[in-house]
């Protein structure tokens, strides 16, 4: 399988989560941690938002991280000018592509949209910027027009296009076919940007990759608007262990970044959250624990050690005899079968 490139948007779309605002030092630390993790591209923010935002982006740029940096822009020359002030040379320009967004947000026609997009791209290219173009609300945009829009963007110099499932309405089957159809028509890389409103963010991203998207936008812990974005920790794990795809993530550092974002965002990670949840490598059920003690592969597809974590066997109502013996043996205590039976009885009585 071809290599997957990760575009992390924790500092942009992640920070757009209602009630989340990172302090300057927090954004700097997250950027450093993402680069250390092995993220290919960090979407660091929106320069047009404020002078403070531009200052933080400039400081991140001056760190000369191993990751590429990307700044987000509306379809606006004034936005592009402010982005250039930050020193970041890679710009993303988003285009409200659906008729709904064109008519209700901008009050313009398709022809006017393409004209404005082309002018913005051309200006950025003339200033020496590297440009990617994203179709906002792509999943509610007529496919033929979407392909036309992408072709126009590429003709103006865009080196990559983004397909944004802005409201998280797609399923994996339609995602695969849509991305494959686009890939057959355009000659540049595709970045898939999904949301998790229907709980299919990771599945859709995986389907997009299989359909030909070489770049996936995601965020740490799935942080993002409404139900969040495709979680970085889930897609990089799925790509590696489901598809056998190459990527350069340092998997043992995922927990460090996850906890950092959890702390700075104030958004608690659920205990059962795949990969990074507190209890996702915990086992209690007697049949499961018995199997694990005989062969880990019986009830674990992915080893916690990959992420620098450890499995935990918990004693409780559903425990069996083997779990009790194992728990006491770990502590160097030998107990009789009668004692095991008594402990089991007490556990099951709650």
Tab-separated table of C-alpha atoms in Angstrom:
chain	number	residue	atom	x	y	z
A	1	UNK	CA	0.000	0.000	0.000
A	2	UNK	CA	1.096	3.584	-0.632
A	3	UNK	CA	2.359	5.771	2.182
A	4	UNK	CA	-0.166	7.846	4.095
A	5	UNK	CA	0.553	11.458	5.058
A	6	UNK	CA	-1.008	12.854	8.222
A	7	UNK	CA	-2.332	16.424	8.321
A	8	UNK	CA	-3.008	17.246	11.962
A	9	UNK	CA	-5.591	19.963	12.566
A	10	UNK	CA	-5.667	19.973	16.384
A	11	UNK	CA	-4.420	23.584	16.460
A	12	UNK	CA	-6.971	24.743	13.891
A	13	UNK	CA	-10.166	22.682	13.671
A	14	UNK	CA	-9.495	21.122	17.057
A	15	UNK	CA	-9.360	24.528	18.700
A	16	UNK	CA	-12.672	25.391	17.029
A	17	UNK	CA	-14.323	23.018	19.508
A	18	UNK	CA	-16.913	24.979	21.472
A	19	UNK	CA	-15.282	26.317	24.636
A	20	UNK	CA	-11.706	25.399	23.700
A	21	UNK	CA	-8.968	28.029	23.438
A	22	UNK	CA	-5.292	27.155	23.720
A	23	UNK	CA	-2.883	29.583	25.372
A	24	UNK	CA	0.178	30.575	23.347
A	25	UNK	CA	2.583	28.346	25.259
A	26	UNK	CA	0.125	25.467	24.945
A	27	UNK	CA	-0.031	25.823	21.156
A	28	UNK	CA	3.751	25.879	20.996
A	29	UNK	CA	4.052	22.751	23.145
A	30	UNK	CA	1.411	20.905	21.129
A	31	UNK	CA	3.160	21.812	17.869
A	32	UNK	CA	6.486	20.506	19.195
A	33	UNK	CA	4.821	17.304	20.445
A	34	UNK	CA	3.091	16.708	17.103
A	35	UNK	CA	6.359	17.120	15.217
A	36	UNK	CA	8.094	14.771	17.652
A	37	UNK	CA	5.282	12.252	17.151
A	38	UNK	CA	5.971	12.220	13.422
A	39	UNK	CA	3.065	14.226	11.984
A	40	UNK	CA	3.786	15.182	8.369
A	41	UNK	CA	1.861	18.468	8.226
A	42	UNK	CA	0.588	20.595	11.119
A	43	UNK	CA	-2.310	22.926	10.336
A	44	UNK	CA	-1.283	25.594	12.821
A	45	UNK	CA	-4.169	28.027	12.714
A	46	UNK	CA	-6.059	30.835	10.994
A	47	UNK	CA	-3.919	33.968	10.545
A	48	UNK	CA	-6.936	36.144	9.701
A	49	UNK	CA	-8.449	35.454	13.123
A	50	UNK	CA	-6.318	37.933	15.055
A	51	UNK	CA	-2.918	39.531	15.532
A	52	UNK	CA	-2.393	37.201	18.493
A	53	UNK	CA	-3.015	34.179	16.286
A	54	UNK	CA	-0.490	35.438	13.752
A	55	UNK	CA	2.081	35.991	16.495
A	56	UNK	CA	1.715	32.414	17.745
A	57	UNK	CA	1.960	31.026	14.205
A	58	UNK	CA	5.121	33.070	13.595
A	59	UNK	CA	6.671	31.666	16.764
A	60	UNK	CA	5.800	28.101	15.752
A	61	UNK	CA	7.312	28.754	12.325
A	62	UNK	CA	10.516	30.020	13.943
A	63	UNK	CA	10.926	26.698	15.774
A	64	UNK	CA	11.861	25.079	12.432
A	65	UNK	CA	10.069	21.849	13.292
A	66	UNK	CA	10.501	18.656	11.287
A	67	UNK	CA	6.824	18.811	10.276
A	68	UNK	CA	5.598	21.036	7.456
A	69	UNK	CA	3.321	23.876	8.556
A	70	UNK	CA	0.022	24.829	6.939
A	71	UNK	CA	-2.210	27.860	7.572
A	72	UNK	CA	-5.933	28.012	6.819
A	73	UNK	CA	-7.553	30.748	4.723
A	74	UNK	CA	-10.924	31.690	3.428
A	75	UNK	CA	-11.274	32.326	-0.294
A	76	UNK	CA	-9.950	35.842	0.243
A	77	UNK	CA	-6.879	37.752	-0.899
A	78	UNK	CA	-6.909	39.688	2.376
A	79	UNK	CA	-6.673	36.376	4.267
A	80	UNK	CA	-3.739	35.325	2.095
A	81	UNK	CA	-1.911	38.598	2.800
A	82	UNK	CA	-2.237	38.022	6.545
A	83	UNK	CA	-1.018	34.432	6.175
A	84	UNK	CA	2.072	35.597	4.308
A	85	UNK	CA	2.904	37.853	7.285
A	86	UNK	CA	3.392	34.753	9.468
A	87	UNK	CA	6.232	33.436	7.339
A	88	UNK	CA	4.477	30.123	6.686
A	89	UNK	CA	4.760	29.353	2.988
A	90	UNK	CA	2.132	26.611	2.695
A	91	UNK	CA	-1.434	27.924	2.514
A	92	UNK	CA	-4.746	26.111	2.513
A	93	UNK	CA	-7.622	27.944	0.845
A	94	UNK	CA	-11.115	26.689	1.619
A	95	UNK	CA	-13.940	27.106	-0.883
A	96	UNK	CA	-17.630	26.775	0.147
A	97	UNK	CA	-18.472	24.313	-2.628
A	98	UNK	CA	-22.071	23.217	-2.089
A	99	UNK	CA	-24.951	25.208	-3.552
A	100	UNK	CA	-26.280	25.530	-0.003
A	101	UNK	CA	-23.109	27.262	1.198
A	102	UNK	CA	-22.736	29.346	-1.955
A	103	UNK	CA	-26.276	30.660	-1.834
A	104	UNK	CA	-26.861	30.993	1.903
A	105	UNK	CA	-23.388	32.062	3.070
A	106	UNK	CA	-21.973	33.962	0.115
A	107	UNK	CA	-24.947	34.749	-2.118
A	108	UNK	CA	-22.980	33.975	-5.288
A	109	UNK	CA	-23.207	31.631	-8.281
A	110	UNK	CA	-20.933	28.736	-9.200
A	111	UNK	CA	-19.310	30.869	-11.890
A	112	UNK	CA	-18.607	33.651	-9.398
A	113	UNK	CA	-17.258	31.132	-6.883
A	114	UNK	CA	-14.731	29.720	-9.348
A	115	UNK	CA	-13.665	33.220	-10.404
A	116	UNK	CA	-13.043	34.265	-6.797
A	117	UNK	CA	-11.236	31.016	-6.027
A	118	UNK	CA	-8.960	31.370	-9.050
A	119	UNK	CA	-8.095	34.956	-8.146
A	120	UNK	CA	-7.176	33.935	-4.590
A	121	UNK	CA	-5.048	30.982	-5.699
A	122	UNK	CA	-3.281	33.043	-8.368
A	123	UNK	CA	-2.442	35.776	-5.868
A	124	UNK	CA	-0.970	33.266	-3.397
A	125	UNK	CA	1.046	31.512	-6.103
A	126	UNK	CA	2.403	34.844	-7.364
A	127	UNK	CA	3.615	35.565	-3.822
A	128	UNK	CA	5.599	32.323	-3.816
A	129	UNK	CA	3.237	30.285	-1.654
A	130	UNK	CA	2.506	26.590	-1.954
A	131	UNK	CA	-1.274	26.201	-2.153
A	132	UNK	CA	-3.750	23.455	-1.350
A	133	UNK	CA	-7.457	23.998	-1.963
A	134	UNK	CA	-10.305	22.488	0.018
A	135	UNK	CA	-13.948	22.064	-0.902
A	136	UNK	CA	-16.004	22.864	2.176
A	137	UNK	CA	-19.212	20.829	2.412
A	138	UNK	CA	-17.924	18.611	-0.390
A	139	UNK	CA	-20.172	15.750	0.717
A	140	UNK	CA	-23.230	17.867	-0.177
A	141	UNK	CA	-21.746	19.127	-3.445
A	142	UNK	CA	-22.774	17.737	-6.843
A	143	UNK	CA	-19.869	15.505	-7.889
A	144	UNK	CA	-19.430	16.772	-11.449
A	145	UNK	CA	-19.219	20.361	-10.229
A	146	UNK	CA	-16.819	19.326	-7.469
A	147	UNK	CA	-14.483	17.727	-9.995
A	148	UNK	CA	-14.737	20.848	-12.176
A	149	UNK	CA	-13.829	23.008	-9.181
A	150	UNK	CA	-10.820	20.837	-8.337
A	151	UNK	CA	-9.601	20.905	-11.937
A	152	UNK	CA	-9.839	24.700	-11.952
A	153	UNK	CA	-7.849	24.866	-8.712
A	154	UNK	CA	-5.148	22.587	-10.109
A	155	UNK	CA	-4.965	24.644	-13.320
A	156	UNK	CA	-4.225	27.707	-11.177
A	157	UNK	CA	-1.368	25.936	-9.380
A	158	UNK	CA	-2.904	24.064	-6.422
A	159	UNK	CA	-0.704	21.062	-5.600
A	160	UNK	CA	-3.267	19.209	-3.472
A	161	UNK	CA	-7.044	19.273	-2.971
A	162	UNK	CA	-9.059	18.577	0.155
A	163	UNK	CA	-12.405	16.811	0.328
A	164	UNK	CA	-14.216	17.984	3.460
A	165	UNK	CA	-17.129	16.011	4.849
A	166	UNK	CA	-17.979	19.129	6.825
A	167	UNK	CA	-21.100	17.839	8.573
A	168	UNK	CA	-19.968	14.220	8.919
A	169	UNK	CA	-22.737	12.744	6.785
A	170	UNK	CA	-20.792	10.147	4.775
A	171	UNK	CA	-20.504	6.398	5.230
A	172	UNK	CA	-17.401	4.361	4.299
A	173	UNK	CA	-18.953	2.859	1.164
A	174	UNK	CA	-19.904	6.179	-0.427
A	175	UNK	CA	-16.611	7.715	0.728
A	176	UNK	CA	-14.593	5.083	-1.114
A	177	UNK	CA	-16.499	5.501	-4.378
A	178	UNK	CA	-16.484	9.311	-4.271
A	179	UNK	CA	-12.760	9.594	-3.579
A	180	UNK	CA	-11.978	6.978	-6.202
A	181	UNK	CA	-14.069	8.888	-8.770
A	182	UNK	CA	-12.260	12.144	-7.997
A	183	UNK	CA	-8.839	10.478	-8.062
A	184	UNK	CA	-9.526	9.148	-11.558
A	185	UNK	CA	-10.238	12.687	-12.789
A	186	UNK	CA	-7.512	14.824	-11.243
A	187	UNK	CA	-3.741	14.526	-11.246
A	188	UNK	CA	-2.880	15.707	-7.740
A	189	UNK	CA	-3.019	14.320	-4.209
A	190	UNK	CA	-6.267	14.263	-2.250
A	191	UNK	CA	-6.581	15.154	1.433
A	192	UNK	CA	-9.675	13.727	3.159
A	193	UNK	CA	-11.035	15.795	6.043
A	194	UNK	CA	-13.791	13.988	7.924
A	195	UNK	CA	-16.026	14.660	10.906
A	196	UNK	CA	-17.430	12.158	13.367
A	197	UNK	CA	-21.093	13.183	13.656
A	198	UNK	CA	-22.312	9.668	12.808
A	199	UNK	CA	-19.408	7.914	14.533
A	200	UNK	CA	-17.742	7.019	11.235
A	201	UNK	CA	-14.814	9.447	11.145
A	202	UNK	CA	-12.106	6.788	11.254
A	203	UNK	CA	-13.961	4.345	8.993
A	204	UNK	CA	-14.507	7.077	6.403
A	205	UNK	CA	-10.863	8.134	6.536
A	206	UNK	CA	-9.770	4.528	6.024
A	207	UNK	CA	-12.180	4.204	3.083
A	208	UNK	CA	-10.860	7.466	1.620
A	209	UNK	CA	-7.318	6.123	1.814
A	210	UNK	CA	-8.377	2.928	0.050
A	211	UNK	CA	-10.087	5.066	-2.593
A	212	UNK	CA	-6.920	7.027	-3.321
A	213	UNK	CA	-6.569	9.795	-0.727
A	214	UNK	CA	-2.897	9.947	0.249
A	215	UNK	CA	-3.450	12.585	2.938
A	216	UNK	CA	-5.794	12.392	5.926
A	217	UNK	CA	-6.754	15.365	8.099
A	218	UNK	CA	-7.271	14.415	11.726
A	219	UNK	CA	-6.869	15.685	15.274
A	220	UNK	CA	-5.564	14.342	18.563
A	221	UNK	CA	-8.356	12.655	20.546
A	222	UNK	CA	-10.719	13.569	17.689
A	223	UNK	CA	-10.922	17.116	19.057
A	224	UNK	CA	-13.083	19.296	16.829
A	225	UNK	CA	-16.429	20.937	16.234
A	226	UNK	CA	-19.602	19.136	17.325
A	227	UNK	CA	-18.735	15.397	17.473
A	228	UNK	CA	-15.143	16.089	16.471
A	229	UNK	CA	-12.764	15.125	13.697
A	230	UNK	CA	-11.197	11.837	12.667
A	231	UNK	CA	-9.015	10.916	15.677
A	232	UNK	CA	-5.313	10.857	14.803
A	233	UNK	CA	-4.562	7.968	17.148
A	234	UNK	CA	-7.281	5.821	15.558
A	235	UNK	CA	-6.480	6.405	11.895
A	236	UNK	CA	-2.715	5.891	12.244
A	237	UNK	CA	-3.341	2.639	14.118
A	238	UNK	CA	-5.969	1.444	11.630
A	239	UNK	CA	-3.768	2.293	8.655
A	240	UNK	CA	-0.843	0.391	10.131
A	241	UNK	CA	-2.635	-2.702	11.413
A	242	UNK	CA	-5.595	-3.021	9.033
A	243	UNK	CA	-3.950	-1.900	5.805
A	244	UNK	CA	-0.270	-2.541	6.514
A	245	UNK	CA	0.457	0.974	5.284
A	246	UNK	CA	3.694	2.778	5.965
A	247	UNK	CA	3.652	5.939	8.054
A	248	UNK	CA	6.236	7.400	10.380
A	249	UNK	CA	4.374	7.776	13.662
A	250	UNK	CA	6.286	7.078	16.857
A	251	UNK	CA	3.440	5.087	18.352
A	252	UNK	CA	4.829	5.073	21.896
A	253	UNK	CA	4.465	8.863	22.000
A	254	UNK	CA	0.754	8.892	21.176
A	255	UNK	CA	-0.305	8.749	24.838
A	256	UNK	CA	1.913	11.709	25.750
A	257	UNK	CA	0.345	13.870	23.040
A	258	UNK	CA	-3.158	12.642	23.888
A	259	UNK	CA	-2.790	13.548	27.558
A	260	UNK	CA	-1.322	16.937	26.661
A	261	UNK	CA	-4.268	17.811	24.417
A	262	UNK	CA	-6.722	16.459	26.987
A	263	UNK	CA	-5.202	18.717	29.646
A	264	UNK	CA	-4.941	21.879	27.546
A	265	UNK	CA	-8.353	21.524	25.907
A	266	UNK	CA	-10.190	20.603	29.081
A	267	UNK	CA	-11.955	17.853	27.114
A	268	UNK	CA	-11.741	14.584	29.043
A	269	UNK	CA	-10.988	11.451	27.045
A	270	UNK	CA	-13.553	8.696	27.641
A	271	UNK	CA	-12.205	5.641	29.470
A	272	UNK	CA	-13.302	3.454	26.545
A	273	UNK	CA	-11.870	5.718	23.820
A	274	UNK	CA	-10.017	3.493	21.315
A	275	UNK	CA	-6.224	3.485	21.684
A	276	UNK	CA	-5.933	6.238	24.329
A	277	UNK	CA	-8.793	5.517	26.751
A	278	UNK	CA	-7.808	4.619	30.301
A	279	UNK	CA	-9.478	1.189	30.260
A	280	UNK	CA	-9.117	-0.035	26.659
A	281	UNK	CA	-6.508	-2.612	27.650
A	282	UNK	CA	-8.316	-3.748	30.822
A	283	UNK	CA	-9.886	-7.218	31.143
A	284	UNK	CA	-12.261	-8.690	33.721
A	285	UNK	CA	-14.460	-11.413	32.179
A	286	UNK	CA	-13.309	-14.870	33.294
A	287	UNK	CA	-13.366	-16.496	29.847
A	288	UNK	CA	-11.375	-13.618	28.368
A	289	UNK	CA	-8.774	-13.558	31.126
A	290	UNK	CA	-8.357	-17.329	30.971
A	291	UNK	CA	-7.713	-17.025	27.235
A	292	UNK	CA	-5.301	-14.115	27.646
A	293	UNK	CA	-3.253	-15.976	30.237
A	294	UNK	CA	-2.877	-18.850	27.781
A	295	UNK	CA	-2.220	-16.697	24.706
A	296	UNK	CA	-2.514	-12.903	24.515
A	297	UNK	CA	-3.767	-13.099	20.929
A	298	UNK	CA	-6.995	-14.773	22.034
A	299	UNK	CA	-8.499	-11.432	23.088
A	300	UNK	CA	-6.065	-8.751	21.913
A	301	UNK	CA	-5.481	-7.768	18.303
A	302	UNK	CA	-3.169	-4.894	19.179
A	303	UNK	CA	-0.611	-5.055	21.967
A	304	UNK	CA	-0.697	-2.181	24.490
A	305	UNK	CA	3.111	-2.221	24.522
A	306	UNK	CA	3.042	-0.699	21.024
A	307	UNK	CA	1.766	2.494	22.645
A	308	UNK	CA	3.989	2.222	25.707
A	309	UNK	CA	1.019	0.956	27.716
A	310	UNK	CA	0.263	-2.169	29.745
A	311	UNK	CA	-2.728	-4.484	29.933
A	312	UNK	CA	-4.591	-4.697	33.197
A	313	UNK	CA	-6.496	-7.654	34.607
A	314	UNK	CA	-9.239	-6.472	36.932
A	315	UNK	CA	-10.944	-8.561	39.604
A	316	UNK	CA	-14.706	-8.185	39.747
A	317	UNK	CA	-18.108	-9.808	39.435
A	318	UNK	CA	-17.240	-11.420	36.090
A	319	UNK	CA	-13.827	-12.777	37.093
A	320	UNK	CA	-12.898	-16.451	37.030
A	321	UNK	CA	-10.554	-18.638	39.062
A	322	UNK	CA	-7.558	-18.146	36.788
A	323	UNK	CA	-7.742	-14.380	37.155
A	324	UNK	CA	-7.776	-14.629	40.942
A	325	UNK	CA	-4.787	-16.980	41.016
A	326	UNK	CA	-2.914	-14.765	38.568
A	327	UNK	CA	-3.599	-11.649	40.636
A	328	UNK	CA	-2.252	-13.204	43.821
A	329	UNK	CA	0.739	-14.803	42.080
A	330	UNK	CA	1.783	-11.379	40.773
A	331	UNK	CA	2.075	-10.284	44.377
A	332	UNK	CA	4.002	-13.403	45.374
A	333	UNK	CA	1.104	-14.926	47.311
A	334	UNK	CA	0.160	-18.584	46.958
A	335	UNK	CA	-3.478	-19.361	47.725
A	336	UNK	CA	-5.339	-22.653	47.914
A	337	UNK	CA	-8.227	-23.726	45.681
A	338	UNK	CA	-10.564	-23.310	48.645
A	339	UNK	CA	-9.412	-19.721	49.116
A	340	UNK	CA	-9.910	-19.065	45.409
A	341	UNK	CA	-13.471	-20.375	45.660
A	342	UNK	CA	-14.181	-18.146	48.663
A	343	UNK	CA	-12.803	-15.033	46.946
A	344	UNK	CA	-14.794	-15.848	43.810
A	345	UNK	CA	-17.969	-16.216	45.853
A	346	UNK	CA	-17.434	-12.841	47.525
A	347	UNK	CA	-16.722	-11.119	44.210
A	348	UNK	CA	-19.893	-12.462	42.641
A	349	UNK	CA	-22.017	-11.425	45.569
A	350	UNK	CA	-20.841	-7.873	44.874
